[in-house]
């Protein structure tokens, strides 16, 4: 519930401050989107699986890595992009686009690398895409339009945006904290195991790949944050439905997901703080 509320507020914050034409602008950059999607849905799962095999991880940890690596970036990537002051419109396009690709890639990757007999229902993938990726944006846009046409106008929209941003950040922090402490001992043990090594390898590959895909600093930050922020909620759903009796699976998914969401954001914020140049504004591409 915390995460859903955070994502809803983040959708409101984004669409209240970003014109629709700006949110749709990245769709015109087919080459960038294609390269990014190949990096996410092809390279990330392959690197994760190869790293797991090279480290000789146990079957449970390997299954966790496969599931979370297959689940392309979740809506949390948009929130992290806004916090990191990246290219928010690009993150919106990627989250929706990669969420749509999950309808194909999650069943495919899990079919290739998990035991036979595990089938992922499209209804679960579709509900995740529509409910968490699309609905918050639509709700936020509708609310912004209503307020803009009211007597209060733009001042009310700005106030709403600030409240939504702060509320989203607080709820997001709470959601991540609660998730990591659902199984604290098991998650801690997973952090000390090969999951951390695989996560670090994947994060480094994504960071290098982001610089190959684009030289724009704001977009490099965006890709580094968004592509590492896997759809952990979707991965947990898949694991719970199909492998719910496997001990340690959820903990490994939470450990991997937590690392690949928190570490890139922390690095971006640290580099931002140390930089002496002007910061890139999250809405700089919307004007």
XYZ file of C-alpha atoms in Angstrom:
287
model
C 0.000 0.000 0.000
C 2.869 2.391 0.789
C 4.459 1.754 -2.593
C 1.189 2.105 -4.497
C 0.451 5.399 -2.730
C 3.982 6.632 -3.440
C 3.688 5.776 -7.132
C 0.294 7.463 -7.401
C 1.610 10.657 -5.827
C 4.701 10.528 -8.015
C 2.514 10.220 -11.116
C 0.582 13.274 -9.994
C 3.814 15.185 -9.340
C 5.205 14.362 -12.780
C 2.128 15.048 -14.876
C 1.234 18.186 -12.922
C 4.601 19.747 -13.760
C 5.265 18.338 -17.224
C 3.174 19.186 -20.301
C 1.795 16.203 -22.194
C 3.744 17.134 -25.346
C 6.982 16.960 -23.337
C 6.097 13.577 -21.882
C 5.526 12.271 -25.394
C 8.627 13.925 -26.919
C 11.031 10.986 -26.275
C 8.840 8.798 -28.487
C 10.313 10.633 -31.471
C 13.792 9.373 -30.592
C 13.432 5.856 -31.871
C 17.144 5.076 -31.931
C 17.684 6.050 -28.303
C 14.629 4.120 -27.121
C 15.580 1.020 -29.126
C 19.176 0.968 -27.822
C 17.968 1.468 -24.276
C 15.420 -1.316 -24.504
C 18.003 -3.716 -25.918
C 20.307 -2.821 -23.035
C 17.513 -3.530 -20.564
C 15.712 -6.591 -21.890
C 18.689 -8.359 -23.509
C 21.975 -7.368 -21.904
C 20.873 -7.072 -18.260
C 19.296 -10.573 -18.031
C 22.197 -12.161 -19.928
C 24.839 -10.506 -17.722
C 22.930 -11.402 -14.557
C 22.569 -15.064 -15.549
C 26.175 -15.370 -16.741
C 27.456 -13.776 -13.532
C 25.308 -16.108 -11.424
C 26.587 -19.132 -13.353
C 30.198 -17.973 -13.092
C 29.857 -17.623 -9.325
C 28.235 -21.049 -9.070
C 25.297 -19.757 -7.035
C 22.768 -22.137 -5.537
C 19.535 -22.855 -7.473
C 17.368 -20.644 -5.234
C 19.600 -17.603 -5.612
C 19.892 -18.207 -9.332
C 16.104 -18.382 -9.673
C 15.744 -15.105 -7.761
C 18.303 -13.387 -9.982
C 16.614 -14.674 -13.147
C 13.168 -13.464 -12.051
C 14.211 -9.983 -10.954
C 16.533 -9.498 -13.943
C 13.719 -10.485 -16.307
C 11.336 -7.927 -14.776
C 12.258 -4.710 -16.563
C 12.223 -1.428 -14.724
C 9.204 -0.702 -12.568
C 7.350 2.583 -11.992
C 9.681 3.296 -9.093
C 12.233 4.235 -11.787
C 10.233 7.394 -12.515
C 10.297 8.447 -8.873
C 14.033 7.798 -8.570
C 14.673 9.742 -11.786
C 12.812 12.752 -10.416
C 14.799 12.595 -7.166
C 18.057 12.254 -9.128
C 17.070 15.188 -11.388
C 17.323 13.132 -14.516
C 15.265 13.263 -17.700
C 11.775 12.628 -16.334
C 9.942 12.473 -19.707
C 12.442 9.856 -20.889
C 11.895 7.838 -17.716
C 8.121 7.929 -18.285
C 8.548 6.579 -21.822
C 10.943 3.861 -20.682
C 8.846 2.700 -17.746
C 5.699 2.363 -19.850
C 7.558 0.895 -22.839
C 9.557 -1.607 -20.820
C 6.475 -2.467 -18.791
C 4.760 -3.368 -22.052
C 7.771 -5.448 -23.088
C 7.495 -7.352 -19.803
C 4.419 -8.997 -21.307
C 6.836 -10.781 -23.635
C 10.208 -10.822 -21.910
C 9.228 -12.047 -18.431
C 7.573 -15.260 -19.705
C 10.391 -15.737 -22.244
C 13.314 -15.266 -19.843
C 11.736 -17.335 -17.088
C 10.916 -20.070 -19.614
C 14.562 -20.154 -20.743
C 16.264 -20.037 -17.360
C 13.816 -21.443 -14.790
C 12.534 -25.012 -14.316
C 9.918 -26.129 -16.807
C 6.276 -25.915 -15.847
C 6.400 -22.326 -14.571
C 4.039 -20.169 -16.603
C 3.531 -16.470 -15.952
C -0.090 -15.327 -16.399
C -0.374 -12.294 -18.664
C -3.104 -10.939 -16.399
C -0.560 -10.349 -13.624
C 1.800 -8.544 -15.983
C -0.970 -6.469 -17.553
C -2.467 -5.407 -14.229
C 0.975 -4.341 -13.016
C 1.536 -2.263 -16.153
C -1.861 -0.566 -16.146
C -2.243 -0.165 -12.405
C 1.229 1.022 -11.437
C 2.752 2.491 -14.604
C -0.140 4.002 -16.558
C -2.913 4.813 -14.069
C -0.860 7.242 -11.896
C 0.073 9.287 -14.986
C -3.504 9.432 -16.236
C -4.818 10.360 -12.794
C -2.200 13.063 -12.357
C -2.880 14.558 -15.784
C -6.631 14.640 -15.211
C -6.217 16.240 -11.804
C -3.836 18.864 -13.190
C -6.276 19.737 -15.994
C -9.160 20.107 -13.556
C -7.158 22.384 -11.270
C -5.790 24.440 -14.149
C -9.343 25.156 -15.300
C -10.570 26.012 -11.834
C -10.504 29.480 -10.329
C -7.402 28.710 -8.287
C -5.414 27.856 -11.438
C -1.625 27.567 -11.589
C -0.837 28.377 -7.904
C -2.946 25.424 -6.803
C -1.219 23.159 -9.329
C 2.206 24.203 -8.009
C 1.131 23.566 -4.424
C -0.321 20.203 -5.379
C 2.906 19.293 -7.156
C 5.056 20.125 -4.120
C 2.811 18.160 -1.781
C 2.755 15.190 -4.167
C 6.540 15.217 -4.541
C 7.232 15.334 -0.820
C 4.534 12.807 -0.032
C 5.827 10.452 -2.704
C 9.405 10.674 -1.427
C 8.384 9.941 2.172
C 6.126 7.045 1.199
C 8.747 5.647 -1.162
C 11.353 5.635 1.601
C 8.858 3.942 3.886
C 7.937 1.334 1.283
C 11.572 0.412 0.581
C 12.357 0.241 4.308
C 9.346 -1.960 5.045
C 10.165 -4.247 2.109
C 13.723 -4.778 3.290
C 12.575 -5.547 6.823
C 9.839 -8.028 5.941
C 12.432 -10.779 6.289
C 15.338 -8.873 7.881
C 17.635 -11.771 8.743
C 17.133 -13.541 5.425
C 17.622 -10.311 3.450
C 20.761 -9.492 5.447
C 22.154 -12.958 4.742
C 21.386 -12.473 1.036
C 23.297 -9.178 1.068
C 26.362 -11.052 2.287
C 26.112 -13.650 -0.460
C 26.622 -13.748 -4.237
C 23.480 -11.665 -4.864
C 25.488 -8.547 -4.021
C 28.302 -9.476 -6.410
C 25.870 -10.126 -9.265
C 24.038 -6.871 -8.533
C 27.293 -4.890 -8.592
C 28.308 -6.449 -11.915
C 24.926 -5.618 -13.452
C 25.015 -2.054 -12.112
C 28.461 -1.481 -13.618
C 27.327 -2.893 -16.977
C 24.278 -0.607 -16.970
C 26.408 2.423 -16.058
C 28.816 1.732 -18.924
C 25.973 0.900 -21.292
C 24.203 4.162 -20.429
C 27.255 6.133 -21.518
C 27.381 4.186 -24.770
C 23.695 4.824 -25.457
C 23.888 8.589 -24.834
C 26.426 11.247 -23.893
C 23.868 13.565 -22.297
C 24.579 13.718 -18.544
C 20.945 13.931 -17.444
C 20.036 10.987 -19.640
C 22.990 8.926 -18.426
C 21.709 9.494 -14.887
C 18.229 8.537 -16.008
C 19.301 5.286 -17.648
C 21.570 4.330 -14.755
C 18.716 4.766 -12.285
C 15.784 3.515 -14.366
C 17.370 0.388 -15.853
C 18.698 -0.751 -12.486
C 15.341 -0.169 -10.755
C 13.886 -3.533 -11.691
C 10.189 -4.251 -11.151
C 10.727 -5.860 -7.756
C 7.010 -5.931 -6.963
C 6.350 -7.888 -10.144
C 9.260 -10.230 -9.393
C 7.914 -10.880 -5.893
C 4.459 -11.589 -7.328
C 5.885 -14.102 -9.780
C 7.943 -15.753 -7.043
C 5.038 -15.883 -4.602
C 2.549 -17.328 -7.092
C 4.811 -19.921 -8.671
C 7.578 -20.617 -6.145
C 6.005 -19.463 -2.904
C 7.229 -22.477 -0.925
C 10.886 -21.973 -1.857
C 12.663 -20.642 1.215
C 14.999 -17.698 0.676
C 13.688 -16.766 -2.772
C 11.849 -13.605 -1.701
C 14.762 -12.478 0.432
C 17.187 -12.772 -2.485
C 14.834 -10.800 -4.746
C 14.478 -8.074 -2.113
C 18.244 -7.919 -1.584
C 18.996 -7.687 -5.309
C 16.201 -5.191 -5.928
C 17.127 -3.050 -2.959
C 20.761 -2.815 -3.993
C 20.047 -1.993 -7.619
C 17.566 0.719 -6.658
C 19.352 2.370 -3.758
C 23.006 2.221 -4.859
C 22.647 3.939 -8.294
C 20.491 6.673 -6.757
C 22.977 7.197 -3.927
C 25.877 7.414 -6.400
C 23.994 9.912 -8.586
C 23.123 12.083 -5.585
C 26.709 11.954 -4.348
C 28.097 12.971 -7.739
C 25.522 15.752 -7.931
C 26.567 17.055 -4.527
C 30.242 17.023 -5.456
C 29.688 18.666 -8.805
C 30.356 22.382 -8.897
C 28.419 22.926 -12.102
C 24.729 23.853 -12.332
C 22.312 21.054 -11.631
C 20.110 19.729 -14.368
C 16.515 20.583 -13.578
C 14.080 17.663 -13.832
C 11.773 19.756 -15.988
C 14.506 21.316 -18.104
C 13.368 19.281 -21.110
C 9.787 20.322 -20.773
C 10.102 23.864 -22.100
